[in-house]
Tab-separated table of C-alpha atoms in Angstrom:
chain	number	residue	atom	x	y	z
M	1	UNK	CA	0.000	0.000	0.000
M	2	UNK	CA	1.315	3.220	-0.815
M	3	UNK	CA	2.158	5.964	1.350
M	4	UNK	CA	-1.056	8.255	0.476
M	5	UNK	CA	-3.463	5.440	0.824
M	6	UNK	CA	-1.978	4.507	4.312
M	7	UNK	CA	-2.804	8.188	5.480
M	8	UNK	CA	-6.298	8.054	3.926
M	9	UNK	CA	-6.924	4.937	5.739
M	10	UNK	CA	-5.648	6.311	9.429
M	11	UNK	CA	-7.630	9.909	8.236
M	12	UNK	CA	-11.225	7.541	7.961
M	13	UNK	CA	-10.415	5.689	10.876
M	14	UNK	CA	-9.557	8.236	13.257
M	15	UNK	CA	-12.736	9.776	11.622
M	16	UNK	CA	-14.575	7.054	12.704
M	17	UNK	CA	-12.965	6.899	16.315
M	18	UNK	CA	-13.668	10.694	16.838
M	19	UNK	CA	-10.227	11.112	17.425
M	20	UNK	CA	-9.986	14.851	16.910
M	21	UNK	CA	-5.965	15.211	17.702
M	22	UNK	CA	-4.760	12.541	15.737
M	23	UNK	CA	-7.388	13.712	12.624
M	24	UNK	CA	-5.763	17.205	12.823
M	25	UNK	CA	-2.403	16.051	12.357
M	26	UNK	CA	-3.131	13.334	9.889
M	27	UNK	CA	-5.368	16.284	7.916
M	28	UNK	CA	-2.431	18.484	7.655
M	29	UNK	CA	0.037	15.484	6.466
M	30	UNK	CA	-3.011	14.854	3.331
M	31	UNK	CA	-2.927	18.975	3.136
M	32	UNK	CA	0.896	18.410	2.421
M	33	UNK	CA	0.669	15.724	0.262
M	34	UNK	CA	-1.923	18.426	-1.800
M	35	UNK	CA	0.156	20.940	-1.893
M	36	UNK	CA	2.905	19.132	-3.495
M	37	UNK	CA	0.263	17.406	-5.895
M	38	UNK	CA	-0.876	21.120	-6.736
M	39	UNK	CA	2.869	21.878	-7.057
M	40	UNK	CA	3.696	19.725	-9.607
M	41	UNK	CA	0.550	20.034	-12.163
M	42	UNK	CA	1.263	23.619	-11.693
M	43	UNK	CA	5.037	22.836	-13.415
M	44	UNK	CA	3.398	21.594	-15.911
M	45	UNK	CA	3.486	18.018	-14.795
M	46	UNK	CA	0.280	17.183	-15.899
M	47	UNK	CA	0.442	12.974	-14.732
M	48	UNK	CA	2.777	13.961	-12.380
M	49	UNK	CA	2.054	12.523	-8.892
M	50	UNK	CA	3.772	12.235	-5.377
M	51	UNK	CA	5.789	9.712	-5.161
M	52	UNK	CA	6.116	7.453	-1.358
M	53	UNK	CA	9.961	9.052	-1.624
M	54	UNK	CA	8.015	12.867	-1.782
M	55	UNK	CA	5.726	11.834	1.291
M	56	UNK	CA	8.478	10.645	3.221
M	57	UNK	CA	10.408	13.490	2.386
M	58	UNK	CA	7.186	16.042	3.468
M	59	UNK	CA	6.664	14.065	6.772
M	60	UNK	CA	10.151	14.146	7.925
M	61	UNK	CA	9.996	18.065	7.205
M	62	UNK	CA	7.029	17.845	9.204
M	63	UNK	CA	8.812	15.963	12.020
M	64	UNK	CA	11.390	18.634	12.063
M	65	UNK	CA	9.454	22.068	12.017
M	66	UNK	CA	7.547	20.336	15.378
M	67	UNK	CA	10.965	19.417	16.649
M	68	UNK	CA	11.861	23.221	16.891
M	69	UNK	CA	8.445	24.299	17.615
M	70	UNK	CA	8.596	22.247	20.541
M	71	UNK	CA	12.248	23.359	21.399
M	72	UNK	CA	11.134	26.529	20.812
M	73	UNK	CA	7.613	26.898	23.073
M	74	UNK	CA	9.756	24.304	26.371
M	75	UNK	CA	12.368	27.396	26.451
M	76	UNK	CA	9.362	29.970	26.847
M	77	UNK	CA	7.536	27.718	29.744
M	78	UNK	CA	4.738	26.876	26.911
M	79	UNK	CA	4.598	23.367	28.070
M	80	UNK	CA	0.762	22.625	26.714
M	81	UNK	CA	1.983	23.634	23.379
M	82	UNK	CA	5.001	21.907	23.373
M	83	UNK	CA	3.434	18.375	23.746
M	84	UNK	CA	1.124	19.257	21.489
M	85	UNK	CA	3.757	19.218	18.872
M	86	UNK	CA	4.917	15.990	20.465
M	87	UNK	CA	1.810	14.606	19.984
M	88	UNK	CA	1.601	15.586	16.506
M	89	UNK	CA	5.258	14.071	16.207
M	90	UNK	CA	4.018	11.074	17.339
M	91	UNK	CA	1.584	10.677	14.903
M	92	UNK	CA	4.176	11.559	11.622
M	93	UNK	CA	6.555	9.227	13.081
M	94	UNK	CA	3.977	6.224	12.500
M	95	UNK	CA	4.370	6.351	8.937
M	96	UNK	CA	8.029	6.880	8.675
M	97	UNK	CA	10.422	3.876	8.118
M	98	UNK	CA	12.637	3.216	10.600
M	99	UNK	CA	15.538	5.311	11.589
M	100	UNK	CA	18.855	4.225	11.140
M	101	UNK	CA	21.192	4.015	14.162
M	102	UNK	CA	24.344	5.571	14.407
M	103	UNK	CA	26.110	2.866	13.360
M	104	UNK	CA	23.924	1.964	10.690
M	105	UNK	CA	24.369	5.356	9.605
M	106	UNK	CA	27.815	5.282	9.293
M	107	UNK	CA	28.217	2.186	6.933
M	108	UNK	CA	25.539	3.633	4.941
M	109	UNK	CA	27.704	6.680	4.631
M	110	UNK	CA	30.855	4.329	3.574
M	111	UNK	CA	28.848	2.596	1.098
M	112	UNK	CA	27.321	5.640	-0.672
M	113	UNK	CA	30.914	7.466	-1.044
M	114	UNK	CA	32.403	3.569	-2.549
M	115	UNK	CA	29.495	3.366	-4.693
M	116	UNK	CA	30.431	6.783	-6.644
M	117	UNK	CA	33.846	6.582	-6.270
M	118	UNK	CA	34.078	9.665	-3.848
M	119	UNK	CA	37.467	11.064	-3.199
M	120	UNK	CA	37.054	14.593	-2.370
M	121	UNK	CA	34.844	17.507	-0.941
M	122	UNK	CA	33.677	18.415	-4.618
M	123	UNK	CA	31.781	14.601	-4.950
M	124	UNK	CA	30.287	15.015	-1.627
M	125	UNK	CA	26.830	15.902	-3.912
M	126	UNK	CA	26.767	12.418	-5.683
M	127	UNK	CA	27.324	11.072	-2.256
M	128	UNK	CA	24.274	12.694	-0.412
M	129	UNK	CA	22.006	12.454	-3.846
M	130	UNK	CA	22.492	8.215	-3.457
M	131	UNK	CA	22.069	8.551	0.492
M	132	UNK	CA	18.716	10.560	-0.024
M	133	UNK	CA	17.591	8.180	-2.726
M	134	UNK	CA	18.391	4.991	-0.966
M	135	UNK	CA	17.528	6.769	3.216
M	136	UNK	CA	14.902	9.299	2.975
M	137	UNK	CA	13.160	9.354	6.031
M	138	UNK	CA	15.345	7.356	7.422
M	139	UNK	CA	17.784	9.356	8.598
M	140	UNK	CA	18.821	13.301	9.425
M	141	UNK	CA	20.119	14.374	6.544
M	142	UNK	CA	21.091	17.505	8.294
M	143	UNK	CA	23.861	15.570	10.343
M	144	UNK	CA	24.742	12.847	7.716
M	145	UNK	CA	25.977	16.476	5.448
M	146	UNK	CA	28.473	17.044	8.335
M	147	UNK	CA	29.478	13.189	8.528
M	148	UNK	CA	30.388	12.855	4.667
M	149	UNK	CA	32.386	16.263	4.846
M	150	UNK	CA	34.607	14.713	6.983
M	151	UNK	CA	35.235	11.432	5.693
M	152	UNK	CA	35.544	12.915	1.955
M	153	UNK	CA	37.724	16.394	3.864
């Protein structure tokens, strides 16, 4: 089942459940998933759709902005509001694979810069373009950059 009809089906059960917190986060996830729809028809993409890689890609931006939000509302004593975006985190993470460990991070790393034959700063694109294909979702892609700088530095 593809990513889009998994989030339909939790939207019409959580519908049916009256579960109002976990419908307003899965509505904004399908609200996502529209907007990127719109997105690419209006590129002129006509047959274009979202692809599971896009969704993943949308929910772990989603996971993020609430990560700060929450970061952001603990440091001014908003504690209601801050598990609120927990909450919301919560529900994202359900349809996101796995995350890789540290570890499991790190050979994934080694593998993507021997599969293109990295040997320098200047391939370190190539490297993270096979990491994203391959991990998205999966992993933070904003401390993986940092990682393959210094293994390719």
């Amino acid at each position: 089942m593809d990513m889009r009809s998994r989030v339909m089906d939790a939207l019409k059960t959580a519908m049916k459940a009256k579960d109002a917190e976990r419908l307003s986060t899965l509505r904004l996830i399908n609200a996502a998933i529209k907007d990127m729809d719109i997105d690419l028809r209006g590129k002129g993409e006509e047959d274009a759709e979202v692809t599971d890689a896009d969704v993943l890609g949308i929910l772990g931006k989603m996971v993020k902005q609430r990560q700060e939000s929450a970061r952001a509302y603990e440091e001014g004593g908003r504690l209601e509001l801050a598990e609120k975006e927990l909450a919301e985190i919560s529900v994202i993470e359900e349809f996101l694979p796995r995350q890789l460990s540290a570890a499991e991070t790190a050979r994934a790393v080694e593998a993507a810069i021997a599969e293109v034959g990295a040997e320098s700063i200047r391939d370190m694109g190539k490297v993270m373009g096979v990491l994203k294909g391959k991990y998205t979702g999966q992993m933070d892609f904003g401390k993986v950059g940092p990682m393959v700088k210094a293994k390719l530095g």
